[in-house]
CSV table of C-alpha atoms in Angstrom, one decimal:
chain,number,residue,atom,x,y,z
A,1,MET,CA,18.5,12.9,-11.0
A,2,THR,CA,18.4,12.7,-14.7
A,3,ALA,CA,15.3,11.7,-16.8
A,4,GLY,CA,15.4,8.1,-17.9
A,5,VAL,CA,17.4,6.9,-14.9
A,6,CYS,CA,15.1,7.4,-12.0
A,7,ARG,CA,11.7,9.1,-11.7
A,8,LEU,CA,10.0,10.3,-8.5
A,9,ALA,CA,6.3,10.9,-8.4
A,10,ALA,CA,5.4,12.2,-4.9
A,11,GLU,CA,8.0,9.9,-3.3
A,12,GLN,CA,7.7,6.9,-5.6
A,13,MET,CA,11.0,6.0,-7.2
A,14,TYR,CA,10.9,4.0,-10.4
A,15,SER,CA,14.0,2.5,-12.0
A,16,PRO,CA,13.6,1.6,-15.7
A,17,THR,CA,17.1,0.1,-15.6
A,18,TRP,CA,16.4,-2.4,-12.8
A,19,GLY,CA,12.6,-2.5,-13.0
A,20,TYR,CA,11.8,-1.8,-9.3
A,21,VAL,CA,9.4,0.7,-7.6
A,22,LEU,CA,10.1,2.1,-4.2
A,23,ASP,CA,7.3,4.1,-2.5
A,24,ILE,CA,9.4,5.6,0.3
A,25,PRO,CA,8.0,7.8,3.1
A,26,GLU,CA,7.8,11.6,2.4
A,27,GLY,CA,10.8,13.8,3.2
A,28,PHE,CA,13.7,11.7,1.8
A,29,ARG,CA,15.9,13.9,-0.3
A,30,LEU,CA,18.6,12.6,-2.7
A,31,GLY,CA,22.1,13.3,-1.3
A,32,TYR,CA,24.2,11.2,-3.7
A,33,LYS,CA,23.8,9.1,-6.8
A,34,GLU,CA,26.0,7.0,-9.1
A,35,GLY,CA,24.6,6.3,-12.5
A,36,ALA,CA,21.4,4.3,-12.4
A,37,ASP,CA,22.7,1.9,-9.8
A,38,SER,CA,23.3,3.7,-6.5
A,39,TYR,CA,21.3,6.3,-4.5
A,40,GLN,CA,21.6,7.7,-1.0
A,41,PHE,CA,18.8,9.7,0.6
A,42,GLU,CA,18.8,11.7,3.8
A,43,HIS,CA,15.6,12.5,5.5
A,44,GLU,CA,14.9,16.3,5.9
A,45,LEU,CA,13.1,15.9,9.2
A,46,PHE,CA,14.6,12.8,10.9
A,47,PRO,CA,18.1,11.3,11.3
A,48,VAL,CA,17.5,8.4,8.9
A,49,THR,CA,19.6,7.5,5.9
A,50,LEU,CA,18.3,5.3,3.0
A,51,ILE,CA,20.6,3.6,0.5
A,52,VAL,CA,19.4,1.8,-2.7
A,53,ARG,CA,22.0,-0.1,-4.6
A,54,SER,CA,21.7,-2.5,-7.6
A,55,TRP,CA,24.1,-5.0,-9.1
A,56,PRO,CA,24.0,-7.6,-11.9
A,57,GLN,CA,23.1,-10.9,-10.3
A,58,THR,CA,26.3,-13.0,-10.0
A,59,ILE,CA,25.9,-14.5,-6.5
A,60,PRO,CA,23.0,-15.5,-4.2
A,61,ALA,CA,21.3,-12.6,-2.3
A,62,ASP,CA,22.5,-13.8,1.1
A,63,GLU,CA,26.1,-13.8,0.0
A,64,LYS,CA,25.7,-10.4,-1.6
A,65,MET,CA,24.2,-9.1,1.7
A,66,LYS,CA,27.2,-10.3,3.7
A,67,GLU,CA,29.5,-8.7,1.1
A,68,ALA,CA,27.6,-5.4,1.2
A,69,LEU,CA,27.6,-5.3,5.0
A,70,ALA,CA,31.4,-6.1,5.1
A,71,LYS,CA,32.1,-3.1,2.8
A,72,LEU,CA,30.2,-0.9,5.3
A,73,ASN,CA,32.1,-2.4,8.2
A,74,ALA,CA,28.7,-3.4,9.6
A,75,SER,CA,27.9,-6.5,11.7
A,76,GLY,CA,24.7,-8.3,11.9
A,77,GLU,CA,22.8,-11.5,11.1
A,78,THR,CA,21.9,-12.3,7.6
A,79,GLN,CA,18.8,-14.5,6.9
A,80,GLU,CA,17.5,-16.1,3.7
A,81,PHE,CA,13.9,-15.5,2.9
A,82,VAL,CA,11.7,-16.5,0.0
A,83,TRP,CA,9.4,-13.6,-0.9
A,84,HIS,CA,7.0,-13.8,-3.8
A,85,SER,CA,9.0,-16.8,-5.2
A,86,ARG,CA,12.3,-14.8,-5.0
A,87,ASN,CA,15.3,-15.9,-2.9
A,88,CYS,CA,16.0,-12.8,-0.8
A,89,ALA,CA,18.1,-11.8,2.1
A,90,LEU,CA,17.3,-9.8,5.3
A,91,SER,CA,19.6,-8.3,7.9
A,92,SER,CA,19.5,-6.3,11.1
A,93,PHE,CA,22.8,-4.6,11.5
A,94,SER,CA,24.9,-2.1,13.4
A,95,MET,CA,27.9,-0.1,12.2
A,96,GLN,CA,30.3,2.6,13.2
A,97,LEU,CA,30.1,5.8,11.1
A,98,GLN,CA,31.7,9.1,11.9
A,99,ASN,CA,32.4,8.1,15.5
A,100,ARG,CA,28.8,7.1,16.0
A,101,THR,CA,27.1,3.7,16.3
A,102,ASN,CA,24.2,3.2,13.9
A,103,ARG,CA,21.5,0.6,13.7
A,104,GLY,CA,19.4,-0.4,10.8
A,105,ARG,CA,17.8,-3.0,8.6
A,106,ALA,CA,18.5,-4.1,5.1
A,107,THR,CA,16.9,-6.3,2.3
A,108,ILE,CA,18.3,-7.7,-0.9
A,109,VAL,CA,15.8,-8.7,-3.5
A,110,PRO,CA,16.3,-10.1,-7.1
A,111,THR,CA,14.7,-7.6,-9.4
A,112,ASP,CA,12.4,-8.1,-12.4
A,113,GLU,CA,13.3,-10.5,-15.1
A,114,ASP,CA,16.5,-11.5,-13.3
A,115,LYS,CA,18.1,-8.2,-14.1
A,116,GLY,CA,20.0,-8.2,-10.9
A,117,LEU,CA,19.9,-7.7,-7.1
A,118,THR,CA,18.7,-4.6,-5.3
A,119,LEU,CA,19.8,-3.6,-1.8
A,120,VAL,CA,17.5,-1.4,0.3
A,121,LEU,CA,19.2,-0.3,3.5
A,122,ALA,CA,18.2,2.2,6.1
A,123,TYR,CA,19.8,3.3,9.4
A,124,THR,CA,19.7,5.8,12.2
A,125,PRO,CA,21.8,6.5,15.3
A,126,GLU,CA,21.6,3.6,17.7
A,127,GLN,CA,20.0,5.5,20.5
A,128,GLN,CA,17.2,6.6,18.2
A,129,PHE,CA,16.6,3.3,16.5
A,130,GLU,CA,13.4,2.4,18.5
A,131,GLN,CA,12.0,5.9,17.8
A,132,PHE,CA,12.5,5.6,14.0
A,133,GLN,CA,12.2,1.9,13.5
A,134,THR,CA,8.8,2.1,11.9
A,135,LEU,CA,10.0,4.7,9.4
A,136,ILE,CA,12.8,2.2,8.4
A,137,VAL,CA,10.5,-0.8,8.2
A,138,SER,CA,8.0,1.3,6.1
A,139,ALA,CA,10.7,2.3,3.7
A,140,LEU,CA,11.9,-1.3,3.2
A,141,ASN,CA,8.4,-2.6,3.0
A,142,SER,CA,7.6,-0.3,0.1
A,143,PHE,CA,10.0,-2.0,-2.3
A,144,SER,CA,8.4,-3.9,-5.2
A,145,PRO,CA,10.7,-5.7,-7.7
A,146,GLN,CA,8.3,-5.3,-10.6
A,147,SER,CA,7.0,-1.9,-11.7
A,148,ASN,CA,3.9,-3.5,-13.3
A,149,ASN,CA,3.1,-5.6,-10.3
A,150,ARG,CA,3.6,-3.2,-7.4
A,151,ASN,CA,0.6,-4.1,-5.3
A,152,ILE,CA,2.1,-6.8,-3.2
A,153,SER,CA,2.6,-7.1,0.6
A,154,GLY,CA,5.9,-5.8,1.9
A,155,ILE,CA,8.9,-8.1,2.5
A,156,LEU,CA,9.2,-7.4,6.2
A,157,THR,CA,5.4,-7.8,6.8
A,158,ASP,CA,5.6,-11.2,5.0
A,159,TYR,CA,8.6,-12.2,7.0
A,160,GLY,CA,7.0,-11.3,10.3
A,161,TYR,CA,3.6,-12.8,9.4
A,162,PRO,CA,4.0,-15.8,7.2
A,163,LYS,CA,1.1,-17.6,5.6
A,164,THR,CA,-0.4,-20.1,7.9
A,165,GLY,CA,-3.1,-21.8,5.8
A,166,PRO,CA,-6.5,-21.2,4.2
A,167,LEU,CA,-9.4,-19.6,6.1
A,168,GLN,CA,-12.8,-20.3,4.6
A,169,THR,CA,-15.6,-17.9,5.3
A,170,ASN,CA,-18.9,-16.7,3.7
A,171,ILE,CA,-20.1,-13.2,2.8
A,172,LYS,CA,-23.6,-12.3,1.9
A,173,ILE,CA,-24.2,-9.8,-0.9
A,174,GLY,CA,-27.9,-9.1,-1.4
A,175,LYS,CA,-29.5,-12.6,-1.4
A,176,THR,CA,-26.3,-14.3,-2.5
A,177,GLU,CA,-24.2,-16.3,-0.1
A,178,ILE,CA,-20.6,-16.4,-1.4
A,179,PRO,CA,-17.8,-18.6,0.0
A,180,VAL,CA,-14.5,-16.8,0.0
A,181,GLU,CA,-11.0,-17.8,1.0
A,182,LEU,CA,-8.4,-15.8,2.9
A,183,ASP,CA,-5.3,-16.8,4.8
A,184,LYS,CA,-5.4,-17.3,8.6
A,185,SER,CA,-2.6,-14.8,8.9
A,186,ASP,CA,-4.2,-12.0,6.8
A,187,SER,CA,-6.0,-10.1,9.4
A,188,GLU,CA,-3.1,-9.9,11.9
A,189,ALA,CA,-0.5,-9.1,9.2
A,190,HIS,CA,-2.7,-6.4,7.6
A,191,ASN,CA,-3.5,-4.8,10.9
A,192,ALA,CA,0.2,-4.8,11.9
A,193,LEU,CA,1.0,-3.0,8.6
A,194,ILE,CA,-1.7,-0.4,9.3
A,195,ASP,CA,-0.2,0.3,12.8
A,196,ILE,CA,3.3,0.8,11.3
A,197,GLU,CA,2.0,3.1,8.6
A,198,TYR,CA,-0.2,5.1,11.0
A,199,ASP,CA,2.9,5.7,13.2
A,200,VAL,CA,4.7,7.0,10.1
A,201,LEU,CA,1.7,9.1,9.1
A,202,THR,CA,1.5,10.9,12.4
A,203,ARG,CA,5.1,12.1,12.1
A,204,PHE,CA,3.9,14.4,9.3
A,205,ALA,CA,0.7,15.8,10.8
A,206,ASP,CA,2.1,19.3,11.4
A,207,THR,CA,4.4,19.5,8.4
A,208,PRO,CA,3.9,20.7,4.8
A,209,LEU,CA,4.0,17.0,3.8
A,210,TRP,CA,0.8,16.1,5.5
A,211,LYS,CA,-1.3,15.6,2.3
A,212,GLU,CA,1.4,13.4,0.6
A,213,ALA,CA,1.7,11.4,3.9
A,214,TRP,CA,-2.0,10.7,3.9
A,215,GLN,CA,-1.9,9.6,0.3
A,216,ARG,CA,1.0,7.2,0.9
A,217,TYR,CA,-0.7,5.9,4.1
A,218,TYR,CA,-3.7,4.7,2.0
A,219,ARG,CA,-1.5,3.5,-0.9
A,220,MET,CA,0.4,1.2,1.5
A,221,ILE,CA,-2.8,-0.2,3.0
A,222,TYR,CA,-4.3,-0.7,-0.5
A,223,ARG,CA,-1.0,-2.4,-1.6
A,224,ASP,CA,-0.9,-4.8,1.4
A,225,ALA,CA,-4.6,-5.8,1.0
A,226,TYR,CA,-4.5,-6.2,-2.8
A,227,ARG,CA,-3.2,-9.8,-3.1
A,228,ARG,CA,-4.9,-10.8,0.2
A,229,LEU,CA,-8.2,-10.1,-1.4
A,230,GLU,CA,-7.5,-11.4,-4.9
A,231,LYS,CA,-9.4,-14.7,-4.4
A,232,THR,CA,-12.2,-12.9,-2.7
A,233,ALA,CA,-12.7,-10.6,-5.6
A,234,PHE,CA,-12.7,-13.5,-8.1
A,235,SER,CA,-15.3,-15.4,-6.1
A,236,VAL,CA,-17.5,-12.3,-5.7
A,237,TYR,CA,-17.4,-11.5,-9.4
A,238,ASN,CA,-18.1,-15.1,-10.5
A,239,ALA,CA,-21.0,-15.3,-8.1
A,240,LEU,CA,-22.6,-12.1,-9.1
A,241,GLU,CA,-21.9,-11.8,-12.9
A,242,THR,CA,-24.6,-14.3,-14.2
A,243,GLU,CA,-27.2,-13.2,-11.6
A,244,LEU,CA,-26.9,-9.5,-12.3
A,245,LYS,CA,-26.8,-9.9,-16.1
A,246,SER,CA,-30.0,-11.9,-15.9
A,247,GLU,CA,-31.7,-9.1,-13.9
A,248,LEU,CA,-30.8,-6.4,-16.3
A,249,ASN,CA,-33.4,-4.6,-18.3
A,250,ALA,CA,-32.8,-3.9,-22.0
A,251,GLY,CA,-30.2,-1.2,-22.3
A,252,ALA,CA,-29.2,-1.3,-18.6
A,253,ASP,CA,-25.5,-1.0,-17.7
A,254,PHE,CA,-23.9,-4.1,-16.1
A,255,ASN,CA,-20.9,-2.0,-14.9
A,256,LYS,CA,-23.2,0.4,-12.9
A,257,LYS,CA,-25.3,-2.5,-11.7
A,258,LEU,CA,-22.3,-4.3,-10.3
A,259,ALA,CA,-20.9,-1.2,-8.7
A,260,GLN,CA,-24.3,-0.4,-7.2
A,261,THR,CA,-24.7,-3.9,-5.8
A,262,LEU,CA,-21.3,-3.8,-4.1
A,263,LEU,CA,-21.9,-0.3,-2.8
A,264,SER,CA,-25.3,-1.3,-1.3
A,265,TRP,CA,-23.6,-4.3,0.3
A,266,VAL,CA,-21.0,-2.2,2.2
A,267,GLN,CA,-23.6,0.4,3.1
A,268,LEU,CA,-25.1,-2.3,5.4
A,269,PHE,CA,-21.9,-3.0,7.3
A,270,PRO,CA,-22.0,-2.1,11.0
A,271,TYR,CA,-20.8,1.5,11.4
A,272,GLU,CA,-18.1,1.7,14.2
A,273,ARG,CA,-15.0,3.7,14.5
A,274,GLU,CA,-12.1,1.3,15.3
A,275,ARG,CA,-10.9,1.7,18.8
A,276,ASN,CA,-7.2,1.7,18.1
A,277,ALA,CA,-4.5,4.3,17.4
A,278,SER,CA,-5.2,4.5,13.7
A,279,ASP,CA,-9.0,4.7,14.0
A,280,PHE,CA,-9.1,2.5,10.9
A,281,THR,CA,-10.6,-0.9,10.4
A,282,GLY,CA,-8.4,-3.2,8.3
A,283,LEU,CA,-9.9,-4.4,5.0
A,284,ILE,CA,-9.8,-8.0,6.0
A,285,ASP,CA,-11.8,-7.3,9.2
A,286,THR,CA,-14.1,-5.0,7.3
A,287,LEU,CA,-14.8,-7.8,4.8
A,288,THR,CA,-15.5,-10.4,7.5
A,289,GLY,CA,-18.0,-8.2,9.5
A,290,SER,CA,-16.1,-6.1,12.0
A,291,GLY,CA,-17.4,-2.5,12.5
A,292,SER,CA,-16.1,-0.2,9.8
A,293,ASP,CA,-15.9,3.5,8.8
A,294,CYS,CA,-16.2,5.3,5.5
A,295,ASP,CA,-12.5,5.0,4.5
A,296,SER,CA,-12.2,1.3,5.2
A,297,ARG,CA,-15.4,0.6,3.3
A,298,SER,CA,-14.4,2.8,0.4
A,299,LEU,CA,-10.9,1.3,0.2
A,300,LEU,CA,-12.3,-2.2,0.3
A,301,LEU,CA,-14.5,-1.5,-2.7
A,302,ALA,CA,-11.5,0.1,-4.5
A,303,VAL,CA,-9.5,-3.1,-4.0
A,304,LEU,CA,-12.2,-5.6,-4.9
A,305,MET,CA,-13.3,-3.7,-8.1
A,306,ALA,CA,-9.7,-3.1,-9.2
A,307,HIS,CA,-9.4,-6.9,-9.3
A,308,MET,CA,-12.5,-6.9,-11.5
A,309,ASN,CA,-10.6,-4.7,-14.0
A,310,TYR,CA,-12.2,-1.4,-13.1
A,311,LYS,CA,-10.2,1.8,-12.5
A,312,THR,CA,-10.9,2.8,-8.9
A,313,MET,CA,-10.1,5.6,-6.5
A,314,LEU,CA,-10.3,6.6,-2.8
A,315,PHE,CA,-11.2,10.2,-2.1
A,316,ILE,CA,-10.5,11.9,1.2
A,317,SER,CA,-11.7,15.1,2.7
A,318,PRO,CA,-10.0,16.3,6.0
A,319,GLN,CA,-12.4,19.2,6.1
A,320,TYR,CA,-15.5,16.9,6.0
A,321,SER,CA,-13.7,14.1,7.9
A,322,HIS,CA,-15.1,11.7,5.3
A,323,ALA,CA,-14.1,9.3,2.5
A,324,LEU,CA,-15.8,8.4,-0.8
A,325,PHE,CA,-15.3,5.5,-3.3
A,326,GLY,CA,-14.6,6.4,-6.9
A,327,ILE,CA,-15.0,4.2,-10.0
A,328,ASP,CA,-14.3,5.0,-13.7
A,329,ILE,CA,-17.6,4.1,-15.3
A,330,GLU,CA,-20.0,6.0,-17.5
A,331,SER,CA,-23.0,7.3,-15.5
A,332,ALA,CA,-24.8,10.4,-14.5
A,333,GLY,CA,-24.1,11.6,-11.0
A,334,ALA,CA,-21.5,13.2,-8.8
A,335,HIS,CA,-17.9,12.9,-10.0
A,336,LEU,CA,-14.4,13.9,-8.9
A,337,GLU,CA,-11.3,14.1,-11.1
A,338,GLN,CA,-7.9,12.6,-10.2
A,339,ASP,CA,-4.9,12.2,-12.4
A,340,GLY,CA,-6.9,12.9,-15.5
A,341,THR,CA,-9.8,10.5,-14.8
A,342,ASN,CA,-13.3,11.5,-13.8
A,343,TYR,CA,-14.6,9.1,-11.2
A,344,LEU,CA,-18.2,8.4,-10.4
A,345,LEU,CA,-18.6,8.7,-6.6
A,346,GLY,CA,-20.1,6.2,-4.1
A,347,GLU,CA,-21.2,7.1,-0.6
A,348,THR,CA,-20.6,4.1,1.6
A,349,THR,CA,-22.2,5.1,4.9
A,350,ALA,CA,-25.7,6.2,3.8
A,351,ARG,CA,-28.1,4.0,1.8
A,352,VAL,CA,-28.1,6.1,-1.4
A,353,ASP,CA,-27.5,5.2,-5.0
A,354,ILE,CA,-24.1,5.5,-6.6
A,355,GLY,CA,-23.5,9.0,-7.9
A,356,LEU,CA,-25.3,10.7,-5.0
A,357,VAL,CA,-23.4,12.7,-2.4
A,358,ALA,CA,-24.7,14.9,0.4
A,359,GLN,CA,-25.1,18.5,-0.7
A,360,GLU,CA,-23.1,19.7,2.3
A,361,MET,CA,-20.1,17.7,1.1
A,362,SER,CA,-20.2,18.6,-2.5
A,363,ASP,CA,-17.4,21.2,-2.7
A,364,SER,CA,-14.9,19.5,-5.0
A,365,THR,CA,-12.0,21.7,-3.7
A,366,LYS,CA,-12.2,20.0,-0.3
A,367,TRP,CA,-11.5,16.5,-1.7
A,368,PHE,CA,-8.3,14.8,-2.9
A,369,GLY,CA,-7.7,11.4,-4.4
A,370,ILE,CA,-4.8,9.1,-3.6
A,371,ALA,CA,-2.1,10.1,-6.0
A,372,GLU,CA,-0.4,7.3,-7.9
A,373,PHE,CA,-3.0,4.8,-6.6
A,374,GLY,CA,-2.8,2.4,-9.5
A,375,ASN,CA,-4.5,-0.9,-10.1
């Protein structure tokens, strides 16, 4: 794969030609490519094939899907679907290949600035489709048509869990009661995404790809929650900005004051390990008062403060079975470095100030940040 055509960071695929980003699960290896337009990947651990193909946009996405499936001698239903204001196409299909029936799923999405259409298609032997369906869904869900706007919910998640209308609720930060707006579908959709990504994650538990799989797991959760919490972050910042600035002493730092206020807020959440397979409370449920753990609280802060134009990070330690919030602001205290940035740390499960971390968890070699997190 030549420089300037396609770049892989971990397993994130960026196409300068077509403008898309694809954060596919670990373990896919390039088997074939044709210029900057066509790629075929085979998974090194599982019998799953992934195809990514782009064309100039000359016909609607649903017509292009039918044409692409016909060329593969594949049969299946094609549906039109509007995703992030783009007229897309979805398909579940079956096809004969090398005397074997395969089943898979496919999407076609108009890419950035009307550059063209991009097909993302994945399949596996029919008798193994149920076993590897989550891997296929996860791969297709990871596609973003805009490299500078990659934190959007996945196309198959949005198809399965469409928006159903505003949900008004209140959250209390310090003494301030703040009305926020979510969508009624957000919790169910977000939790369904977590279940899928956890199933994918567990497949790599005893492989050399475990660390990369953990990083991608949290990236996908972050990505799904990002737009769902956009209005919430806006409401929280607007409600706190004037109040906190009026409380500041001369020379005090607003950035640190805001981070401390939000950290103190999540430290008061009920502590409870989620009783589901993933052992992770979704960020929508964490926000609205369900029991939560260190990683869900830390990731919630990372999303909210990223919307407030701060560079944030989630740090994970398998050895300590713990997670920390990181934010790029100037302050004394404990820091960890990730991708060239030194992040001030926030402990979300003990009532301590930002920058303070338990001494028994202070070994920096036992922590890693989420590579290619991005805001």
